[in-house]
JSON list of C-alpha atoms in Angstrom, two decimals:
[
{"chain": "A", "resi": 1, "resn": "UNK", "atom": "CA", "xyz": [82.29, 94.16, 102.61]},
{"chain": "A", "resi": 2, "resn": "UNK", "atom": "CA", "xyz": [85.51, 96.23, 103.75]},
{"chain": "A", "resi": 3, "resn": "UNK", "atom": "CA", "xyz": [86.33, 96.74, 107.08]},
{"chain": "A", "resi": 4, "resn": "UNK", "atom": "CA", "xyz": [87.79, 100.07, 106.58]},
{"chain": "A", "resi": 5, "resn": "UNK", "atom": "CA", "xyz": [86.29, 101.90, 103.55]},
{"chain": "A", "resi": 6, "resn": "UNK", "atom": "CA", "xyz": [83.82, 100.00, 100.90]},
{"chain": "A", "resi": 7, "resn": "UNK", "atom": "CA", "xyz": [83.54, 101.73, 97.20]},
{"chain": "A", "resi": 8, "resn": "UNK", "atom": "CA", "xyz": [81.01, 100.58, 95.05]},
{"chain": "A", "resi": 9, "resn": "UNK", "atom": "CA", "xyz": [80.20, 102.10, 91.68]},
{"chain": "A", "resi": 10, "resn": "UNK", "atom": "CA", "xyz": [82.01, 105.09, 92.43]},
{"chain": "A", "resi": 11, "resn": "UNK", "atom": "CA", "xyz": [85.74, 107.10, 92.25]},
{"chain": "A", "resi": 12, "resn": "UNK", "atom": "CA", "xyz": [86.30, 108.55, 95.05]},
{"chain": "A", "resi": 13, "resn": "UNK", "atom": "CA", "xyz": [89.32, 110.65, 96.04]},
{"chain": "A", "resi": 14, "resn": "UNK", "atom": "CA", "xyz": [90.89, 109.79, 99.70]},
{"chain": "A", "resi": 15, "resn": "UNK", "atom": "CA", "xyz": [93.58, 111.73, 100.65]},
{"chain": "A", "resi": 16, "resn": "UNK", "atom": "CA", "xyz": [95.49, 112.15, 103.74]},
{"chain": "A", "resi": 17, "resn": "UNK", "atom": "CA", "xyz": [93.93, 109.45, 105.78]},
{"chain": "A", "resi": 18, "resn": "UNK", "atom": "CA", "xyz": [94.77, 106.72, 108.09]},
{"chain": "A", "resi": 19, "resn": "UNK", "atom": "CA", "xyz": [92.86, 104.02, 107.08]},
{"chain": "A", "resi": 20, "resn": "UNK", "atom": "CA", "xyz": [94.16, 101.27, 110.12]},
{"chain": "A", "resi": 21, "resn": "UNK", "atom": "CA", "xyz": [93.35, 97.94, 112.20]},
{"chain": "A", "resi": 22, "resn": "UNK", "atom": "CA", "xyz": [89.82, 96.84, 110.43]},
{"chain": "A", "resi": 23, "resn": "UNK", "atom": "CA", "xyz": [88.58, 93.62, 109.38]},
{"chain": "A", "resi": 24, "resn": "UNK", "atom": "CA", "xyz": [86.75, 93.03, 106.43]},
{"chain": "A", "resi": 25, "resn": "UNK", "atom": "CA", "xyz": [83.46, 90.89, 106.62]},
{"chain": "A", "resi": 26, "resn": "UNK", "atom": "CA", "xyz": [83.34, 86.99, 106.61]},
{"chain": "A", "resi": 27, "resn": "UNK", "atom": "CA", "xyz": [81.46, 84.79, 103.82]},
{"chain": "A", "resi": 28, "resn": "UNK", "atom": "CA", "xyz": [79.74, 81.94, 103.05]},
{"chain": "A", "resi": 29, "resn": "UNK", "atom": "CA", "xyz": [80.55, 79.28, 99.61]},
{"chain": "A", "resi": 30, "resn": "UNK", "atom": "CA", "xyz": [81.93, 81.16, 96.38]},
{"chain": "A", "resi": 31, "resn": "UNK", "atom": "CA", "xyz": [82.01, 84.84, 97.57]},
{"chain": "A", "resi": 32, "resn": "UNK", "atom": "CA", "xyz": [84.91, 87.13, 97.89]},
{"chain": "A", "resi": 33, "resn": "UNK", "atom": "CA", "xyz": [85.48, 87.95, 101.92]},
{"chain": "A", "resi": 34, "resn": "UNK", "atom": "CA", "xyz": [86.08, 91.81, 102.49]},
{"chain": "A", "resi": 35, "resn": "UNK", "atom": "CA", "xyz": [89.00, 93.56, 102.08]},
{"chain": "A", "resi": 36, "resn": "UNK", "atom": "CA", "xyz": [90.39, 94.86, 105.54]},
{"chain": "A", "resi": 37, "resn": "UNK", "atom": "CA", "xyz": [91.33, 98.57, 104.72]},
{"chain": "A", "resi": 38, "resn": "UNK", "atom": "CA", "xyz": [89.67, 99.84, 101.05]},
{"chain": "A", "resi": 39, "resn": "UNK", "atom": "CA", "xyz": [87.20, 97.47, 98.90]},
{"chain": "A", "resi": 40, "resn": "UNK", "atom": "CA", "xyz": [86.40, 98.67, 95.82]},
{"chain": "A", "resi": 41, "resn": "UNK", "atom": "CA", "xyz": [83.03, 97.20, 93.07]},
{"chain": "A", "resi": 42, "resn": "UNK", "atom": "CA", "xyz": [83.16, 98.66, 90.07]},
{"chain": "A", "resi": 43, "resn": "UNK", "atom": "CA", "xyz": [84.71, 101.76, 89.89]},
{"chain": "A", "resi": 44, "resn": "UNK", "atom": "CA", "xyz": [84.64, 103.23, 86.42]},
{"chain": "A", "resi": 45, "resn": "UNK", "atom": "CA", "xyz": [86.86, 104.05, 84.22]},
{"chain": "A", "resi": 46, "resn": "UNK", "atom": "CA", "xyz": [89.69, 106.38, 83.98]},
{"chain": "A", "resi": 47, "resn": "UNK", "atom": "CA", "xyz": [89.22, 109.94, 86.02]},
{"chain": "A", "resi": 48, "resn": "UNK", "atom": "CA", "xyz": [86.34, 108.07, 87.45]},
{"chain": "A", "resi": 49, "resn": "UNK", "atom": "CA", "xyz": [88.50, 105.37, 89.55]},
{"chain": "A", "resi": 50, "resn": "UNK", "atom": "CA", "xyz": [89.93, 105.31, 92.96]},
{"chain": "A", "resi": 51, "resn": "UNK", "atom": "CA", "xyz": [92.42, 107.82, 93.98]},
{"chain": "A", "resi": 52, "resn": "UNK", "atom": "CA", "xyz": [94.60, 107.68, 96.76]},
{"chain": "A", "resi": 53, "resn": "UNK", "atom": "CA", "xyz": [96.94, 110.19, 97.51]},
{"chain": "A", "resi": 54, "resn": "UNK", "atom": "CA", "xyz": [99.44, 110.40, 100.88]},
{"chain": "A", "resi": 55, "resn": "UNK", "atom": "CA", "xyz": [97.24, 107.79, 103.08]},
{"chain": "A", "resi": 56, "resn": "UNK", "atom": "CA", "xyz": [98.44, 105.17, 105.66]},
{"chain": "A", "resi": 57, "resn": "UNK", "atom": "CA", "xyz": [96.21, 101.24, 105.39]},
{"chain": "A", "resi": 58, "resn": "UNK", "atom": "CA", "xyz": [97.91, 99.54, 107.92]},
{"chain": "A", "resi": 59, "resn": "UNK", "atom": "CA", "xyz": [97.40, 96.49, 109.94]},
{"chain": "A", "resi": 60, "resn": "UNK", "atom": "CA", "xyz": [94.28, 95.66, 108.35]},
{"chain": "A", "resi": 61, "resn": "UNK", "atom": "CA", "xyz": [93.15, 92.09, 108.13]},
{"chain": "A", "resi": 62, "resn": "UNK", "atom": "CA", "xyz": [90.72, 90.70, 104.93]},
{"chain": "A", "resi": 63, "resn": "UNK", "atom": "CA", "xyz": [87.64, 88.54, 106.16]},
{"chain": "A", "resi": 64, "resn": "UNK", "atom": "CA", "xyz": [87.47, 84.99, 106.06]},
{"chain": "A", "resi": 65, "resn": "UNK", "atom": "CA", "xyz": [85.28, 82.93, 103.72]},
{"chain": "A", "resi": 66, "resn": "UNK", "atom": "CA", "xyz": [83.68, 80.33, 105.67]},
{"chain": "A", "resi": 67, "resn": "UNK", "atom": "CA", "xyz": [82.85, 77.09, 104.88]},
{"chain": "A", "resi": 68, "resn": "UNK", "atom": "CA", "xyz": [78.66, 75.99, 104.78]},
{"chain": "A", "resi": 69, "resn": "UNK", "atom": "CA", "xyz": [76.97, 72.94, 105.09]},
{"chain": "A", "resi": 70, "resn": "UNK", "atom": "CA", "xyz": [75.85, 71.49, 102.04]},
{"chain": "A", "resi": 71, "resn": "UNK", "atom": "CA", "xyz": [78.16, 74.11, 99.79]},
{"chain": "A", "resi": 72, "resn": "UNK", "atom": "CA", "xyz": [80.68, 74.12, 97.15]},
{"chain": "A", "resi": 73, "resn": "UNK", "atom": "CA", "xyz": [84.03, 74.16, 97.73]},
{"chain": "A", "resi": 74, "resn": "UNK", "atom": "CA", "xyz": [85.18, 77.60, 96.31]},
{"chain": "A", "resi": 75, "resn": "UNK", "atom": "CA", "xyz": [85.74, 81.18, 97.87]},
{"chain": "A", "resi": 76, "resn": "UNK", "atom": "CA", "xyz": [88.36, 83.66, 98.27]},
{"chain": "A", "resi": 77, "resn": "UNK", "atom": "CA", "xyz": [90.05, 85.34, 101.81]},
{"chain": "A", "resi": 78, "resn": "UNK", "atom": "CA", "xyz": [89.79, 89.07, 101.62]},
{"chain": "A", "resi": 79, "resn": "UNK", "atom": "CA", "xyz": [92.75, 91.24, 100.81]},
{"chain": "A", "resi": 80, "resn": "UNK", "atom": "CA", "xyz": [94.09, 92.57, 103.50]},
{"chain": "A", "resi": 81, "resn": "UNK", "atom": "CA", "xyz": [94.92, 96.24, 102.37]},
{"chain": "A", "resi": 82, "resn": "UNK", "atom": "CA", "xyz": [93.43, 97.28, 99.29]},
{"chain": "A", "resi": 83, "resn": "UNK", "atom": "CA", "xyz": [91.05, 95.58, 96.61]},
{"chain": "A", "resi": 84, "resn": "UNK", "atom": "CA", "xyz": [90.13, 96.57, 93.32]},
{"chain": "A", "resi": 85, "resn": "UNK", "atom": "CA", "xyz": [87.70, 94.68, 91.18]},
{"chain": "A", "resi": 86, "resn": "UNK", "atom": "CA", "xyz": [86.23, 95.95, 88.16]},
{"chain": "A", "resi": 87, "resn": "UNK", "atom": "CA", "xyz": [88.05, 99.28, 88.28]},
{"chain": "A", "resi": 88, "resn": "UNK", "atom": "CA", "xyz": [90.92, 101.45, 88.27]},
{"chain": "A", "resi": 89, "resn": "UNK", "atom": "CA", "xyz": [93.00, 102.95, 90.74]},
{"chain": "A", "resi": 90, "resn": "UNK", "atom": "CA", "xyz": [95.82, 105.66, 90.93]},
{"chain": "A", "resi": 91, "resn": "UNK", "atom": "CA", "xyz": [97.88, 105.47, 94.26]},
{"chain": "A", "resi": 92, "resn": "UNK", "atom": "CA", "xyz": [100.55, 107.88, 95.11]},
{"chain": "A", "resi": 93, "resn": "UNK", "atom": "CA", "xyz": [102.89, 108.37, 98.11]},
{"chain": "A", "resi": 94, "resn": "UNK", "atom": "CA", "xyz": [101.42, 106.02, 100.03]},
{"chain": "A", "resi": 95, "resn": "UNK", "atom": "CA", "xyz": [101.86, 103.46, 102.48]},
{"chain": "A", "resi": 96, "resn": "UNK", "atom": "CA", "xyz": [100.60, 99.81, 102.29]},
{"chain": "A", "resi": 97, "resn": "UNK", "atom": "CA", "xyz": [102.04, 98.36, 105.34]},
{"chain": "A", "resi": 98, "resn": "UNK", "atom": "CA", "xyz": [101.33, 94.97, 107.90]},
{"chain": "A", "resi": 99, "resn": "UNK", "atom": "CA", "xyz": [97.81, 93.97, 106.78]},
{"chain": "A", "resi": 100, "resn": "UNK", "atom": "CA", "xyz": [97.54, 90.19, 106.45]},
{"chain": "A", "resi": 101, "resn": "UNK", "atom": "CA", "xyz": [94.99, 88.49, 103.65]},
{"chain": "A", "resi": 102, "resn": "UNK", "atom": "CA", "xyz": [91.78, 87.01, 104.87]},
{"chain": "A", "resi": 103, "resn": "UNK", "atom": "CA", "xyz": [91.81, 82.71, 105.23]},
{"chain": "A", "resi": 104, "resn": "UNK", "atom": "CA", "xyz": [89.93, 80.76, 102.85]},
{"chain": "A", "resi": 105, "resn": "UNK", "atom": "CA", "xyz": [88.42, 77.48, 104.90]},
{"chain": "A", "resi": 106, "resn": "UNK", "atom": "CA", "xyz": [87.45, 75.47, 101.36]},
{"chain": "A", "resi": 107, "resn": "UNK", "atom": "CA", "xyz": [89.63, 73.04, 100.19]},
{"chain": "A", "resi": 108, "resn": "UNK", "atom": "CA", "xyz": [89.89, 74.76, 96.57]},
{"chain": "A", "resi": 109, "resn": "UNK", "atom": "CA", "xyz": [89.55, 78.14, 98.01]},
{"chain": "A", "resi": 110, "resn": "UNK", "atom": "CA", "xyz": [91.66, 80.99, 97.87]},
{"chain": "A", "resi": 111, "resn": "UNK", "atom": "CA", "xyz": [93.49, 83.31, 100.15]},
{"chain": "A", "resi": 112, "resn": "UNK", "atom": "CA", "xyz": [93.07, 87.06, 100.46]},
{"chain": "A", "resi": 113, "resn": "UNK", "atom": "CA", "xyz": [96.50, 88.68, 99.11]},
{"chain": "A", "resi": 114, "resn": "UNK", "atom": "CA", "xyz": [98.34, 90.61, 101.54]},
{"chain": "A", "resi": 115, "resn": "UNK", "atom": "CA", "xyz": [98.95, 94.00, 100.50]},
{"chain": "A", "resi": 116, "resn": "UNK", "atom": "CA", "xyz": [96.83, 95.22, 97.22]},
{"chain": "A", "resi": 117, "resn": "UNK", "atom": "CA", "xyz": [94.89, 92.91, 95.16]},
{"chain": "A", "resi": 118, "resn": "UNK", "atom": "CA", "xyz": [94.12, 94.06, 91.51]},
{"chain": "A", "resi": 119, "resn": "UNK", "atom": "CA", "xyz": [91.20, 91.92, 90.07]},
{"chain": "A", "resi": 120, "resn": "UNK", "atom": "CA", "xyz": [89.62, 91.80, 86.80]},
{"chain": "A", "resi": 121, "resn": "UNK", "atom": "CA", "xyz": [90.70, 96.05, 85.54]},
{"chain": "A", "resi": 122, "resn": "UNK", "atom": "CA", "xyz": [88.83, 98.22, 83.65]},
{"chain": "A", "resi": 123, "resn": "UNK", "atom": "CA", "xyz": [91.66, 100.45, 82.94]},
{"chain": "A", "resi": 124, "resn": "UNK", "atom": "CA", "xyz": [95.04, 100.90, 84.40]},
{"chain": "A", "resi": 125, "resn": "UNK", "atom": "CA", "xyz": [96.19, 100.19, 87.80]},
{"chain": "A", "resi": 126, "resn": "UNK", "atom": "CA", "xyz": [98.82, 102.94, 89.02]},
{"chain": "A", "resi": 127, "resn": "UNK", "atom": "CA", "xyz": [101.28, 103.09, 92.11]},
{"chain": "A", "resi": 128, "resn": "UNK", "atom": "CA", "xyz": [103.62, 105.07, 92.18]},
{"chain": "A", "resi": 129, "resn": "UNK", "atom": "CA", "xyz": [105.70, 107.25, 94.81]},
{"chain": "A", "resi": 130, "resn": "UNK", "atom": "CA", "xyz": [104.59, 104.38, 97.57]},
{"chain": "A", "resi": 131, "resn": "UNK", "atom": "CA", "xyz": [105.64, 101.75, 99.63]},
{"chain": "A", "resi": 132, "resn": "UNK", "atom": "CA", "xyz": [104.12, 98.88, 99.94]},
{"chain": "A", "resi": 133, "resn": "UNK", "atom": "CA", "xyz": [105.78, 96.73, 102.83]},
{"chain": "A", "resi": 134, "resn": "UNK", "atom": "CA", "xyz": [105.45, 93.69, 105.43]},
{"chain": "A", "resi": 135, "resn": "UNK", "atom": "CA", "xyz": [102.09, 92.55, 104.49]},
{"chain": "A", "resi": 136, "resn": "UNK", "atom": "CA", "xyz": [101.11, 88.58, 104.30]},
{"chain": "A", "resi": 137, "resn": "UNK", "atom": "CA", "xyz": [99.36, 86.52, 102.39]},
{"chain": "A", "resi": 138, "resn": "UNK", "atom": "CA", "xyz": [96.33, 84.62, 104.23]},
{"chain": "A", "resi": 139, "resn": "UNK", "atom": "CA", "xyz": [96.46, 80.89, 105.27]},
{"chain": "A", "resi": 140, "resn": "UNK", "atom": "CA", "xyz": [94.92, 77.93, 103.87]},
{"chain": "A", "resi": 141, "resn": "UNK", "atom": "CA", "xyz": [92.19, 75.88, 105.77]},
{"chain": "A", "resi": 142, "resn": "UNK", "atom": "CA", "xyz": [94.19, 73.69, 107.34]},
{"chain": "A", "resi": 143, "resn": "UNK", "atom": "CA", "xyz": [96.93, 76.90, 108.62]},
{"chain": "A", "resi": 144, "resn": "UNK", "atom": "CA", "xyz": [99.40, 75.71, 105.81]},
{"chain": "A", "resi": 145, "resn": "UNK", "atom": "CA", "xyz": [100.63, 78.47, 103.18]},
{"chain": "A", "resi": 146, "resn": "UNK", "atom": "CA", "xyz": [98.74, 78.76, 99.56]},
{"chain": "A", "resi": 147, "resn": "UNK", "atom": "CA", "xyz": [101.05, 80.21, 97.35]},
{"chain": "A", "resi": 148, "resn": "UNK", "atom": "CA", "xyz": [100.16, 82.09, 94.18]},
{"chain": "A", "resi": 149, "resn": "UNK", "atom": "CA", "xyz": [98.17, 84.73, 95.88]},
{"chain": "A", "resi": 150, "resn": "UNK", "atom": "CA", "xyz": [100.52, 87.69, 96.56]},
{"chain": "A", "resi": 151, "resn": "UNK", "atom": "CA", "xyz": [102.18, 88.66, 100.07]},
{"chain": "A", "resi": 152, "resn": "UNK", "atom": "CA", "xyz": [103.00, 92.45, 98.48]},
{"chain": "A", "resi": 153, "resn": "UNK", "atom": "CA", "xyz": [100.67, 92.91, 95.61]},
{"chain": "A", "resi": 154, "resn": "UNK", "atom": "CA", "xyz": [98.69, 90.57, 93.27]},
{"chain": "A", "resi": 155, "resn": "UNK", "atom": "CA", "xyz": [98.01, 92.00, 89.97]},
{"chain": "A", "resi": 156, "resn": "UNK", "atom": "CA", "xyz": [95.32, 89.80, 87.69]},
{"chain": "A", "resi": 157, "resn": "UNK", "atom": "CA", "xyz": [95.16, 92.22, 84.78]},
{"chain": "A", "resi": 158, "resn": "UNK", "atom": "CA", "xyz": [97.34, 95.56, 83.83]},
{"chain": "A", "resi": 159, "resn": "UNK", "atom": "CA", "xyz": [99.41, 97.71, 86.28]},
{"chain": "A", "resi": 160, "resn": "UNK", "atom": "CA", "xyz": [102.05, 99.95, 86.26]},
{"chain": "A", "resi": 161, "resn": "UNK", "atom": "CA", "xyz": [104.40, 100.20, 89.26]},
{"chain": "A", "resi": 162, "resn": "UNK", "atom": "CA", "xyz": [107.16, 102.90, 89.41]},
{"chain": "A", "resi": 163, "resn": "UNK", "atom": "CA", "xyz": [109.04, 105.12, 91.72]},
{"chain": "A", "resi": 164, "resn": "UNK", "atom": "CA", "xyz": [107.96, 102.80, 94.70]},
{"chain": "A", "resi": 165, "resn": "UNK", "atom": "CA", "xyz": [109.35, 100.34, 97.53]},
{"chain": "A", "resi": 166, "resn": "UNK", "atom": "CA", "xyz": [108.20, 96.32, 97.34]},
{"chain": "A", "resi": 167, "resn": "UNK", "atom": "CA", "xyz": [109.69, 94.56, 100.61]},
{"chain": "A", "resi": 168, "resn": "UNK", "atom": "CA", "xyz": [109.68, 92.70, 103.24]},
{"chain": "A", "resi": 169, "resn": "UNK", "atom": "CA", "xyz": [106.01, 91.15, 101.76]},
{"chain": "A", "resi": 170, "resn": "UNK", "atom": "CA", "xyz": [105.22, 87.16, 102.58]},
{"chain": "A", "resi": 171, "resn": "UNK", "atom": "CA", "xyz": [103.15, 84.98, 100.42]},
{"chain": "A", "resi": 172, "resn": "UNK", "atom": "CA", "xyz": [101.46, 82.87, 103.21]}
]
């Protein structure tokens, strides 16, 4: 689960907050390791998804999934700043900044992106007014770069980006 703040089945509303230096939890074979600053399950639709208004996620770090014994091959590094699955989330004026994505020790794994991580929406994905800047990408199992996951953001589904700041981001 998150290291910082874990949402599951819920919208919350976090404003003003510092949400800094946590690591999300390790896994085992074909599980998604915790984001490092905001994890959010299933967050509903529309009003009812994550809002985040004039907040700081900063060097945060996504867990690691781990490989088992006797298990597949699959799994997926947490994101290091924010992650959305199953959900919606409106950002505004706020700063994504130095979290690195979680490492993925399977040889078909994948790493945790660096910054925000939009997986699988249920509605739309806004950021606007915000930077997002310096975050990395996590490492492959054997310390080598994966590209394809997102240093800055990684959007798999629908988002809308305006009014912000993208830079300085690495993709492993």
């Amino acid at each position: 689960q998150a290291g910082g703040i874990y949402i599951h089945m819920s919208g919350p509303t976090i404003k003003n907050c510092h949400i800094i230096n946590n690591k999300g939890g390790d896994v085992g074979d074909q599980a998604l390791g915790g984001a490092g600053g905001i994890g959010a399950m299933g967050t509903g639709l529309g009003p009812d998804g994550v809002i985040i208004i004039k907040c700081v996620v900063a060097n945060n770090v996504g867990g690691t999934t781990v490989a088992l014994p006797g298990m597949g091959m699959n799994g997926q590094g947490g994101t290091g700043g924010v992650h959305i699955c199953e959900g919606n989330m409106f950002m505004r004026a706020t700063l994504v900044m130095n979290n690195q994505g979680g490492e993925s020790w399977y040889s078909n794994g994948v790493v945790g992106a660096g910054g925000i991580e939009f997986a699988m929406p249920r509605g739309p994905n806004i950021i606007r007014d915000s930077e997002i800047c310096f975050n990395t990408a996590g490492l492959a199992c054997d310390g080598t770069p994966q590209a394809g996951t997102g240093g800055g953001i990684n959007v798999l589904g629908n988002a809308f980006i305006g009014s912000s700041v993208v830079t300085g981001n690495f993709d492993g």
